[in-house]
Short mmCIF file of C-alpha atoms and ligand atoms in Angstrom, two decimals:
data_model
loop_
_atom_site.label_atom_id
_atom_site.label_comp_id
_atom_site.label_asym_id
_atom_site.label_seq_id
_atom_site.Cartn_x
_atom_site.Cartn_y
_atom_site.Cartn_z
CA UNK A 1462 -9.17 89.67 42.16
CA UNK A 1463 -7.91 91.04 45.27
CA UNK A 1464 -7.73 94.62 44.04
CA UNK A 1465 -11.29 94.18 42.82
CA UNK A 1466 -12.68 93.17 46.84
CA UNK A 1467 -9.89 96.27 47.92
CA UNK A 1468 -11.69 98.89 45.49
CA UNK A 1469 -15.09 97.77 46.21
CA UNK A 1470 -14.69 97.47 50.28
CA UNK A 1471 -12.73 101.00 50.00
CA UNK A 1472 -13.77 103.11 47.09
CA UNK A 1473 -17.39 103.41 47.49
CA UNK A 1474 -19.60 105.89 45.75
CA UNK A 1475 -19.51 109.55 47.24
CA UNK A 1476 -23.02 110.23 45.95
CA UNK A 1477 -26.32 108.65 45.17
CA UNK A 1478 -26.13 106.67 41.49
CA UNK A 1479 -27.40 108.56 38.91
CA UNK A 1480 -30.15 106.03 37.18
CA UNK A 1481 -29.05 103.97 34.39
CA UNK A 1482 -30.46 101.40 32.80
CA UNK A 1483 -27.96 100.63 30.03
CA UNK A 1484 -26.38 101.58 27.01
CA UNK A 1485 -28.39 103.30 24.86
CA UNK A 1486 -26.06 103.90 21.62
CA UNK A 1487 -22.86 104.82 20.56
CA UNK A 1488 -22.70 107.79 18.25
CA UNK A 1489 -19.86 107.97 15.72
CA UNK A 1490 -18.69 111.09 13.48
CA UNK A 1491 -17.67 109.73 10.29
CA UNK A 1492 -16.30 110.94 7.39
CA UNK A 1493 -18.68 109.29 5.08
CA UNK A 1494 -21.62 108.07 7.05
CA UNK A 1495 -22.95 106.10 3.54
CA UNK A 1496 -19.93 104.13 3.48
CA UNK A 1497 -19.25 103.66 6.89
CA UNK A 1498 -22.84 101.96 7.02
CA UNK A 1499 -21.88 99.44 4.29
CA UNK A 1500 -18.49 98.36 6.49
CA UNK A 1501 -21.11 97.97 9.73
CA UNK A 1502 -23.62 96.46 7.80
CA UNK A 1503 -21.88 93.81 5.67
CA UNK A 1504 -18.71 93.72 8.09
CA UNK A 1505 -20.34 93.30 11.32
CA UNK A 1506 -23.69 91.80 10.39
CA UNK A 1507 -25.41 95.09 11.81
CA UNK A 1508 -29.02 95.74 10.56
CA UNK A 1509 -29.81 99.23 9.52
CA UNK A 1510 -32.84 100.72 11.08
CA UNK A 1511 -33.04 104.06 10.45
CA UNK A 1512 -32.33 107.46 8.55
CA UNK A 1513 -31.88 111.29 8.53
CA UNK A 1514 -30.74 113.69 5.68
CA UNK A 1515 -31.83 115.78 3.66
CA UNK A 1516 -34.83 113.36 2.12
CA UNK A 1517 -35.86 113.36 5.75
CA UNK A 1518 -35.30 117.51 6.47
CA UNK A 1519 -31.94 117.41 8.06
CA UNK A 1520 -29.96 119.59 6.39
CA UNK A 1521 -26.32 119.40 8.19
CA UNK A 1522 -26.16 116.01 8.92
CA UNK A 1523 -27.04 112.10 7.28
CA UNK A 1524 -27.04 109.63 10.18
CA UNK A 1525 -27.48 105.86 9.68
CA UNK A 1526 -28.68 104.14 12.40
CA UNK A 1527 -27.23 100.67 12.70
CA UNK A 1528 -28.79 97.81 14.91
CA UNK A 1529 -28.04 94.01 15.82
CA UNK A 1530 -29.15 92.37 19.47
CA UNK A 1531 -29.02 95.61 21.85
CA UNK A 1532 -26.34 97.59 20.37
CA UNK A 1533 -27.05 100.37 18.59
CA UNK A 1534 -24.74 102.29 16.62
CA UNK A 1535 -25.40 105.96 14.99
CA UNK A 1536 -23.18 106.83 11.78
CA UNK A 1537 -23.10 110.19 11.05
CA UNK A 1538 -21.49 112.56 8.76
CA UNK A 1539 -21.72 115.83 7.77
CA UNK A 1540 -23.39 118.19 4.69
CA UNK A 1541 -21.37 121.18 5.33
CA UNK A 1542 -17.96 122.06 6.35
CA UNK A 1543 -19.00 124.19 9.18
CA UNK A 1544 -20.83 122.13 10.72
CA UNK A 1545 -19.79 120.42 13.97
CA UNK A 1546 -19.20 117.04 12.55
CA UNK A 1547 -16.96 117.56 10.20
CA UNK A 1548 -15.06 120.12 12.52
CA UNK A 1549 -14.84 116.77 15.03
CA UNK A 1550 -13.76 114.25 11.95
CA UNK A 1551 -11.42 116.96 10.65
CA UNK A 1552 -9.73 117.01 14.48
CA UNK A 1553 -9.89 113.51 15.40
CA UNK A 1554 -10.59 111.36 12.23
CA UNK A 1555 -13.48 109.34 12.78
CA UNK A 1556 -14.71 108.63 15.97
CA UNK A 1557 -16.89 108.18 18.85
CA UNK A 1558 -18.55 111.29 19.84
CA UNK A 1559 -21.85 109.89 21.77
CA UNK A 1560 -22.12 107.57 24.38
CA UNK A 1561 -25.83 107.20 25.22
CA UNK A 1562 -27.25 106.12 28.39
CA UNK A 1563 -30.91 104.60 28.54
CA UNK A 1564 -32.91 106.85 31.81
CA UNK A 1565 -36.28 106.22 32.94
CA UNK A 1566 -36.16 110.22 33.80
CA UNK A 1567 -33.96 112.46 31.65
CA UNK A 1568 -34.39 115.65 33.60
CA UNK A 1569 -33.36 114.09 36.74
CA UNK A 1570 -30.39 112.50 35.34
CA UNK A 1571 -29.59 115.55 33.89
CA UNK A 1572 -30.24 118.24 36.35
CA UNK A 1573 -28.69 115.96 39.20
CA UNK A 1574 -25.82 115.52 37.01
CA UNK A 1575 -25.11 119.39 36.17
CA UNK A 1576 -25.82 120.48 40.31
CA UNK A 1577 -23.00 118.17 41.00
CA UNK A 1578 -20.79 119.64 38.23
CA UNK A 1579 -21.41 118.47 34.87
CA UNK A 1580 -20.95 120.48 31.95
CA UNK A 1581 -24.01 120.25 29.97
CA UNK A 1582 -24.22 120.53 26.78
CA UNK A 1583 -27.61 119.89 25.42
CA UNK A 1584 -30.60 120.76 28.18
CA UNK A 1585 -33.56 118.34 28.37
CA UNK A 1586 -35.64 118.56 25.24
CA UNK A 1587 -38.78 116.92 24.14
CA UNK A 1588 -39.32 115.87 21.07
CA UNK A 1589 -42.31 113.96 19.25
CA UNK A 1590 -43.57 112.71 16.18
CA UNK A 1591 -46.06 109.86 14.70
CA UNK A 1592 -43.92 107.52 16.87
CA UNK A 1593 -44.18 108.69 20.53
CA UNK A 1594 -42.28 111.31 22.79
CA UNK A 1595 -38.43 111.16 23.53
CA UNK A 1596 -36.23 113.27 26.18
CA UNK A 1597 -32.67 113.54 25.97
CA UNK A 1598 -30.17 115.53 27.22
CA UNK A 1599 -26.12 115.96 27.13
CA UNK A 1600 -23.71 116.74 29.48
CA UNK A 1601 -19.47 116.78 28.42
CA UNK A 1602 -17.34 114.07 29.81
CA UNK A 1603 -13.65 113.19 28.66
CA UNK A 1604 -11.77 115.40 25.35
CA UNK A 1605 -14.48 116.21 22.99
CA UNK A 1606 -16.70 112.86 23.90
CA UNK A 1607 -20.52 113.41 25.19
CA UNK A 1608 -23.04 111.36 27.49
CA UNK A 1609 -26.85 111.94 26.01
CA UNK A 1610 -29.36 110.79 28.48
CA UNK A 1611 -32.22 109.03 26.62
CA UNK A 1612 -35.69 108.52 27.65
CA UNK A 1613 -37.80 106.48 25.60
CA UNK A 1614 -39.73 104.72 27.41
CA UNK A 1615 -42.78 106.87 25.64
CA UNK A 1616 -41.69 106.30 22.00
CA UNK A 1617 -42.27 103.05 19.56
CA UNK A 1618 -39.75 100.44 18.74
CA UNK A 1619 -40.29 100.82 15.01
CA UNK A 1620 -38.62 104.03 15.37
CA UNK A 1621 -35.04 105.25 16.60
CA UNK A 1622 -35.78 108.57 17.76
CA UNK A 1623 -37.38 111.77 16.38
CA UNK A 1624 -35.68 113.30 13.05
CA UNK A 1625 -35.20 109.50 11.75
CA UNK A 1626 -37.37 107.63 9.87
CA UNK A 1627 -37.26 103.61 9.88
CA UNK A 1628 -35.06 101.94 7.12
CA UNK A 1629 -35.50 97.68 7.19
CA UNK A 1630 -32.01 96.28 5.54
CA UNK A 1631 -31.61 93.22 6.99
CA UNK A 1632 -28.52 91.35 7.44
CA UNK A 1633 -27.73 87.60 8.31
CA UNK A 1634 -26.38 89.15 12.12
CA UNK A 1635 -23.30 87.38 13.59
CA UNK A 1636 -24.41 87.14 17.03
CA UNK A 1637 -23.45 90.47 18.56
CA UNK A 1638 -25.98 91.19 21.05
CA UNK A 1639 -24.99 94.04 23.94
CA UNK A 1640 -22.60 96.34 24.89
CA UNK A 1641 -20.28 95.20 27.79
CA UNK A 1642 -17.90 98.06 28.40
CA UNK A 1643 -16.74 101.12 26.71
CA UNK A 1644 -12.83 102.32 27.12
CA UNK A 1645 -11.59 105.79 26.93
CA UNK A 1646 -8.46 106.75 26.81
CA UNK A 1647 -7.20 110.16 28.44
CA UNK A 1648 -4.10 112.35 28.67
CA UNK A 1649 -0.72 111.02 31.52
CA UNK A 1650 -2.10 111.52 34.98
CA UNK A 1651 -5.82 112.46 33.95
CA UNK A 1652 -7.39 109.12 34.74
CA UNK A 1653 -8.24 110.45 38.69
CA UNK A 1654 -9.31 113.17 37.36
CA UNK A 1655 -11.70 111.37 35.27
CA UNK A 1656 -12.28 108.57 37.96
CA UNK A 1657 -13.45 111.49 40.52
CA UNK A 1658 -16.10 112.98 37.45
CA UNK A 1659 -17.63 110.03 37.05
CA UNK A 1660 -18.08 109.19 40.81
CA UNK A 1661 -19.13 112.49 41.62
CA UNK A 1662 -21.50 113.23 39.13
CA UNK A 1663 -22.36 110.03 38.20
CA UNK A 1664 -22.12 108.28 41.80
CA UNK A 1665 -20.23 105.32 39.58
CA UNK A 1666 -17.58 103.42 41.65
CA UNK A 1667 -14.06 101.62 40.92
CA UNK A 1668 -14.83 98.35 39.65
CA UNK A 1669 -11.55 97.16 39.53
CA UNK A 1670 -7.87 98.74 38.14
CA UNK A 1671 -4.49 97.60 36.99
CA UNK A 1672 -1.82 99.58 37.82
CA UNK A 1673 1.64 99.79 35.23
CA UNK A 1674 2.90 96.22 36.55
CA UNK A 1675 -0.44 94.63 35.85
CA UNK A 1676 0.08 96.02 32.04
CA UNK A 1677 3.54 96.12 31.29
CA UNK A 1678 5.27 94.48 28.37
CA UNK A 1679 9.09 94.86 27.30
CA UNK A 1680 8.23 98.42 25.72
CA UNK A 1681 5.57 100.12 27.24
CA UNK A 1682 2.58 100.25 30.15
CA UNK A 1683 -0.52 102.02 30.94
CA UNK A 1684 -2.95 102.32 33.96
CA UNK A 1685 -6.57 101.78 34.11
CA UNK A 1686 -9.28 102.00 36.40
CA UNK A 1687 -12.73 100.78 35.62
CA UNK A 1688 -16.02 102.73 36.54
CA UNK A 1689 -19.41 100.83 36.95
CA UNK A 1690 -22.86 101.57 38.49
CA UNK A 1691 -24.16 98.78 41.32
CA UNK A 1692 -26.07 97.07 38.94
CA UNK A 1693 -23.00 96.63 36.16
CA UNK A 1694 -24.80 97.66 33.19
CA UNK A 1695 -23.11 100.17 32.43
CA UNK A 1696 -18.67 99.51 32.55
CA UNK A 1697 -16.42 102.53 31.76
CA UNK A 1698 -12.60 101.89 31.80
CA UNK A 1699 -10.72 104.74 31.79
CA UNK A 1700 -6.74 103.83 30.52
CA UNK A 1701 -3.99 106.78 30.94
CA UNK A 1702 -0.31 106.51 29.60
CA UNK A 1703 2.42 104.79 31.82
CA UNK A 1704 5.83 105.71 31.71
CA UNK A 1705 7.69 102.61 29.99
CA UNK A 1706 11.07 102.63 27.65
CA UNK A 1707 8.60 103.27 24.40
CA UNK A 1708 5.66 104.90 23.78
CA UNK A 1709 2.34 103.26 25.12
CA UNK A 1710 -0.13 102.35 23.51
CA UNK A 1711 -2.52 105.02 24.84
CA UNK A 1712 0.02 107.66 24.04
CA UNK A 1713 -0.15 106.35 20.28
CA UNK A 1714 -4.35 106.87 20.31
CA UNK A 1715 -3.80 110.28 21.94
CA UNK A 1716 -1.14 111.48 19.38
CA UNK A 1717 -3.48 110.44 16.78
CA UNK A 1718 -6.92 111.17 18.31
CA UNK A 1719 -5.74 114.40 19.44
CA UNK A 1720 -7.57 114.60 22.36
CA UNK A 1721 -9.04 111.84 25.05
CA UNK A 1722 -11.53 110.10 23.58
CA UNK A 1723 -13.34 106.48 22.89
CA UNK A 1724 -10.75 103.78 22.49
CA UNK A 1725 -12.85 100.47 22.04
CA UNK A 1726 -15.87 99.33 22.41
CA UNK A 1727 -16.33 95.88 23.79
CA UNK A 1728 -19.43 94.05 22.59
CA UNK A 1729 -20.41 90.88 24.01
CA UNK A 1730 -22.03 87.62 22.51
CA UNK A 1731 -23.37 84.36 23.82
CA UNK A 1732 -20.99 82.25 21.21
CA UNK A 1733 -17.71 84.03 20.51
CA UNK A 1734 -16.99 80.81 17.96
CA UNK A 1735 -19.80 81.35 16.01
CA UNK A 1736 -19.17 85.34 16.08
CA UNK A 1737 -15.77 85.26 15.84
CA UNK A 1738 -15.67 82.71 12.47
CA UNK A 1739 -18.52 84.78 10.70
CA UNK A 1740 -16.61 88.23 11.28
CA UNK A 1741 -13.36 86.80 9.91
CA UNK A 1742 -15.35 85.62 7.17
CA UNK A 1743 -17.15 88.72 6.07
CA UNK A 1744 -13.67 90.58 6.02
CA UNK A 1745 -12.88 91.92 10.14
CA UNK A 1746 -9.39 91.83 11.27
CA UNK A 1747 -8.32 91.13 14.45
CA UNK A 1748 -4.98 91.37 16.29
CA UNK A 1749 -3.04 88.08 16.21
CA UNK A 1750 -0.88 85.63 19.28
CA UNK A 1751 1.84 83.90 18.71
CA UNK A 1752 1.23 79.83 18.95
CA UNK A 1753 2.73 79.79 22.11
CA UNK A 1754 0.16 81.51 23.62
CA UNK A 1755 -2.03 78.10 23.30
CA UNK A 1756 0.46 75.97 23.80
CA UNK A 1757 0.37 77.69 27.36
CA UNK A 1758 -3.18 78.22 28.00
CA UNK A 1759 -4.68 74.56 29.46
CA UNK A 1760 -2.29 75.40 32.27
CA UNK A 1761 -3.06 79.03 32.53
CA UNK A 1762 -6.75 78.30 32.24
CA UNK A 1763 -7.80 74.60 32.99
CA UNK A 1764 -10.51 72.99 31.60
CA UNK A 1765 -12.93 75.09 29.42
CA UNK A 1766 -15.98 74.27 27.16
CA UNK A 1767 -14.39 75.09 23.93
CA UNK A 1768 -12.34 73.39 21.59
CA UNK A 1769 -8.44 74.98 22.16
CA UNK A 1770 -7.53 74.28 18.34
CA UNK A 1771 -10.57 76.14 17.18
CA UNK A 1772 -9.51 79.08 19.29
CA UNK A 1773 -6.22 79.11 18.16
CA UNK A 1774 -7.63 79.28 14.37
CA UNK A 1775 -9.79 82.21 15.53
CA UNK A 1776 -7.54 84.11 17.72
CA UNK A 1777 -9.52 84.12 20.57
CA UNK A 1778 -8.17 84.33 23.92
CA UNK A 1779 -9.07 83.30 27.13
CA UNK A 1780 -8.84 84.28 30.96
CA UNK A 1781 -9.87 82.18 34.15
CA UNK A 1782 -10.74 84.27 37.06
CA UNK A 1783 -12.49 83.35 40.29
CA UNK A 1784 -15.92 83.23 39.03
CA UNK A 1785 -15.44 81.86 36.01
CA UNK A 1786 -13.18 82.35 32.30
CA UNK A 1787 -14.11 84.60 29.45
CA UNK A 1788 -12.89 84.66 25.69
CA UNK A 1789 -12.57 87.80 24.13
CA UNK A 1790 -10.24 89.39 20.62
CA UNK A 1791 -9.94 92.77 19.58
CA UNK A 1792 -9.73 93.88 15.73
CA UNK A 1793 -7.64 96.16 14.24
CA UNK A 1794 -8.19 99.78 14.47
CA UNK A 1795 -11.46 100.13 12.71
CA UNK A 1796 -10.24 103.77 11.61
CA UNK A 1797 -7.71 105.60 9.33
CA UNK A 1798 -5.92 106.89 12.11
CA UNK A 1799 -4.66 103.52 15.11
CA UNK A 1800 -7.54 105.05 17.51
CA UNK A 1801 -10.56 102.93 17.81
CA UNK A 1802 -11.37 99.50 17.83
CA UNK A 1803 -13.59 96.43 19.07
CA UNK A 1804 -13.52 94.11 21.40
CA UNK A 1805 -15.80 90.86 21.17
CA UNK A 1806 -16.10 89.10 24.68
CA UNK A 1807 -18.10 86.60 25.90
CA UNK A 1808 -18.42 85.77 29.52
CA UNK A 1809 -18.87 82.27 31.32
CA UNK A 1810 -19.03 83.65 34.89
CA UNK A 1811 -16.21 86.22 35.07
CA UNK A 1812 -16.91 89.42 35.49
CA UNK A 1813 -13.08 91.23 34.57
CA UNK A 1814 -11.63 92.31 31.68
CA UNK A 1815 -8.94 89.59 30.48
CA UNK A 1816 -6.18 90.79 33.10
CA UNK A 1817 -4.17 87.62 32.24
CA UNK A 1818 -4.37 88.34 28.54
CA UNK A 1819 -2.91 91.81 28.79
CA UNK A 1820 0.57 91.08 28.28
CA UNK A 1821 0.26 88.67 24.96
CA UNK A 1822 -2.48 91.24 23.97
CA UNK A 1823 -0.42 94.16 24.33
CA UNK A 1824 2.45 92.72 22.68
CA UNK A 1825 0.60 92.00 19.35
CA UNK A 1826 -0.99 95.82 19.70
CA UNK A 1827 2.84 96.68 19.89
CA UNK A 1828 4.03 95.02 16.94
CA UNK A 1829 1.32 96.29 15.11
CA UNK A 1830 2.67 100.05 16.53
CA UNK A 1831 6.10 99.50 15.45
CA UNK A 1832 4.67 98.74 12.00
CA UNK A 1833 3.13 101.90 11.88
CA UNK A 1834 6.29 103.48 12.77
CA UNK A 1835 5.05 104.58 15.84
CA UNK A 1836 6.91 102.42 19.44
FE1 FE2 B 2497 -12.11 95.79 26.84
#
């Protein structure tokens, strides 16, 4: 808590905030955007809301486009070799290529972002059909990982975007309903680098970080600083290697990934219980705490809502901080390769990122590493 008021009192932004309103989407590059859609749909509850291939005139790529409270995930896959998707899945396995931010004005976002040194990669474009007008527009941030700026506040919700058309499977939902924060991971002594882009082209500031004693186990550490805009709708930890007697963690994803990319993405919900029960039901796995870890936490945390036995059962953990606690667990990696995963968090008045979970946390992530052959 103290390095939160430090950052905040001494790392303020360098430029005016880029408008953001939230999350837009997450954009994935799959290797088989059909079946990936059946693990988000029936694993994660996720409704699926629209389409594009070929039946719809797209003829490199089939995206699914997957929806449940606020978050909205895009699946896509490829229809030729050469295209750019499965050049990006053959690299890094699946993965997260887009994170989209909602903008009342694309071409200011953009333009204001590329004066102060973006790389673009898309320019503003307009694009229309029976539904309304859209504007995006991309600009590069970490490894091979884009931002799209997306204005729509001129096209119909019964339509994701130009390009799709609506699709209406249903599913029963589990309760996830926004996205909190979104991790990336990037190479040893990168994370100022990446710190500085996003303050100086987004006019973000440092939340809060952890240096390598804040996440240290036995084996290995990393550091992590976490960018925000003033109105915290939009959280972007950025997590480089630390130096420890194994590998880290974030060394691991890199190894794999090949590059810096997306590491997890945390989604919250307003009853974790509820969520947490109906994931493990449908099939999700999460990482796992040793009893202890219980055993410890009415001292660690005091007195909280929930039920600690029903935790326990779940998995979930939980962190006090000033404000308030929060519960959160992470699965698995969702992936072939150990790169990406999810985070499920719900807050009850804290505002951090489970700094008093890191070290049980990081020592189940670690035994699941040295079963992959890989601490
Ligand atoms: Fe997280």
């Amino acid at each position: 808590m103290v390095k939160e008021t430090v950052a905040r009192a001494t790392e303020s932004a360098a430029v005016d905030e880029i408008a953001i309103d939230g999350f837009d989407h997450v954009e994935f590059y799959v290797g088989n955007a059909l079946q990936a859609c059946y693990y988000y749909h029936n694993g994660f509850g996720f409704d699926i809301v629209g389409y594009r291939g070929l039946e719809t005139g797209s003829r490199d790529k089939v995206s699914y486009v997957l929806k449940q409270g606020n978050v909205n995930i895009i699946l896509t896959g490829a229809l030729s070799a050469k295209d750019e998707v499965a050049e990006h899945v053959h690299k890094h396995g699946d993965g997260v290529r887009t994170i989209g931010f909602r903008v009342r004005d694309t071409e200011t976002a953009y333009e204001t972002a590329i004066k102060r040194g973006a790389k673009s990669f898309s320019k503003p474009a307009q694009q229309e059909d029976e539904y309304g007008q859209m504007v995006t527009a991309s600009v590069h941030t970490y490894g091979d990982t884009i931002h799209t700026f997306v204005q729509r506040a001129g096209y119909s919700k019964e339509n994701f975007a130009p390009g799709f058309k609506p699709l209406e499977k249903k599913s029963k939902g589990v309760g996830l309903a926004a996205i909190d924060h979104v991790v990336g991971n990037v190479e040893v002594e990168r994370m100022e680098h990446w710190v500085d882009f996003y303050k100086q082209v987004f006019g973000f500031y440092v939340y809060q970080y952890f240096d390598a004693d804040d996440i240290s186990t036995q084996y290995s550490a990393l550091i992590s600083k976490v960018m925000a805009n003033k109105t915290g709708t939009i959280k972007l930890p950025i997590n480089e290697p630390a130096i420890g007697i194994r590998k880290s963690q974030i060394q691991e994803y890199l190894d794999y990934y090949l590059a810096p990319g997306v590491q997890h993405i945390a989604i919250a919900t307003k009853d974790i219980i509820s969520t947490v029960d109906a994931l493990h039901k449908r099939g999700i796995e999460f990482l796992t705490v040793p009893r202890a870890y219980y055993d410890a936490l009415p001292e660690r945390v005091g007195q909280i809502d929930e039920d600690i036995e029903e935790l326990a059962k779940l998995g979930i953990l939980v962190d006090r901080e000033s404000d308030g606690y929060l519960l959160q667990i992470f699965t698995k990696p969702v992936e072939d390769r150990p790169t990406l995963f999810f985070e499920v968090i719900q807050r009850k008045g804290a505002h951090g990122f489970g700094k008093g979970n890191f070290k049980a946390l990081f020592e189940s992530i670690e035994r699941e590493q040295a079963n992959r052959g890989n601490l």
